[in-house]
Amino acid sequence: MKASKKNKLPGIAFGLFLLILWQLLAMLIRASYILPSPVSVAGHMIKNFHELITVHFPMTMQVVLLGGVISIALGLGFAILMTLSRALEKAVYPILTISQTIPTMCLAPIFILWFGYSVRMRVIMVILMTFFSITVNVFDGFQSVPKESMELLQTYGASGVQQFLLLKIPTALPYFFTALKSSLPWAVVAAAVAEWFGAPGGLGNYSRQRMMSLDTAGLIAPLVIISVTALVITGIIKFVEKKIITWK
């Protein structure tokens, strides 16, 4: 426990340094509409806590939850199918790669035309920004199984399903959690960006409203909540990973 606390000290110290630097810069500039101080942002969050947490935050997390679950399902599905079929891998992998070369932000106006300012539009944005990482990482995990281990199981007469369950899935699990740690925090960002383009509520919509009224502290406040949420999600994933992958 003491060692883990010591490992966190550099991160905490650097975070405090950034906050102090931010405060000093805000005091130097003396223009809250350009750079509000951390104290101003914290004050805005306290003043508007009820609206931010009980109204806008749940709307954003609804999109994150739906988009995240669908992304995981799609990512695992594509990874498994590409592992089972070499022909399918050659057909699907290039398409998946090409899908990532198109900036998702450029597709947002098209999605708005197709689906309007709906939950569906925002969920699709989240999926497009997250499922590729899950697919590629899990697929690489399946491919990283040592041939010697596969041959050993085949020698013992293990079926294809048994080989998949006993060897490929345990080998791919660390890759899967790595994918979650890199993609799910982005789901929160993607949801907020989609709300910025158009939504009846949510943290992104709140930030956009405050920008229109030149309330910079109010613009930054939702970004702080988004960052903290992403850190909490990452922490939960790491905790679950340690509980499941005990052999690592």
Short mmCIF file of N, CA and C in Angstrom, two decimals, residues 10 18 44 54 106 161 166 204 237:
data_model
loop_
_atom_site.label_atom_id
_atom_site.label_comp_id
_atom_site.label_asym_id
_atom_site.label_seq_id
_atom_site.Cartn_x
_atom_site.Cartn_y
_atom_site.Cartn_z
N PRO A 10 4.21 11.52 -7.64
CA PRO A 10 4.64 12.38 -8.75
C PRO A 10 3.47 12.92 -9.56
N LEU A 18 0.39 22.17 -12.07
CA LEU A 18 -0.39 22.71 -13.19
C LEU A 18 -1.50 23.63 -12.70
N HIS A 44 -18.02 28.26 -10.28
CA HIS A 44 -19.11 28.03 -11.23
C HIS A 44 -19.69 26.62 -11.06
N THR A 54 -27.22 16.72 -12.18
CA THR A 54 -28.51 16.02 -12.23
C THR A 54 -29.23 16.15 -13.57
N CYS A 106 -16.23 15.49 -39.21
CA CYS A 106 -16.74 15.84 -40.53
C CYS A 106 -18.03 15.09 -40.85
N VAL A 161 -13.19 -25.11 -30.39
CA VAL A 161 -13.86 -24.31 -29.36
C VAL A 161 -13.05 -24.34 -28.07
N LEU A 166 -9.79 -21.94 -23.91
CA LEU A 166 -8.71 -22.20 -22.96
C LEU A 166 -7.44 -21.40 -23.24
N GLY A 204 -21.67 18.67 -23.26
CA GLY A 204 -21.22 19.37 -24.45
C GLY A 204 -22.15 20.52 -24.81
N ILE A 237 -11.71 0.36 -14.78
CA ILE A 237 -11.23 -0.68 -15.70
C ILE A 237 -9.95 -1.32 -15.15
#
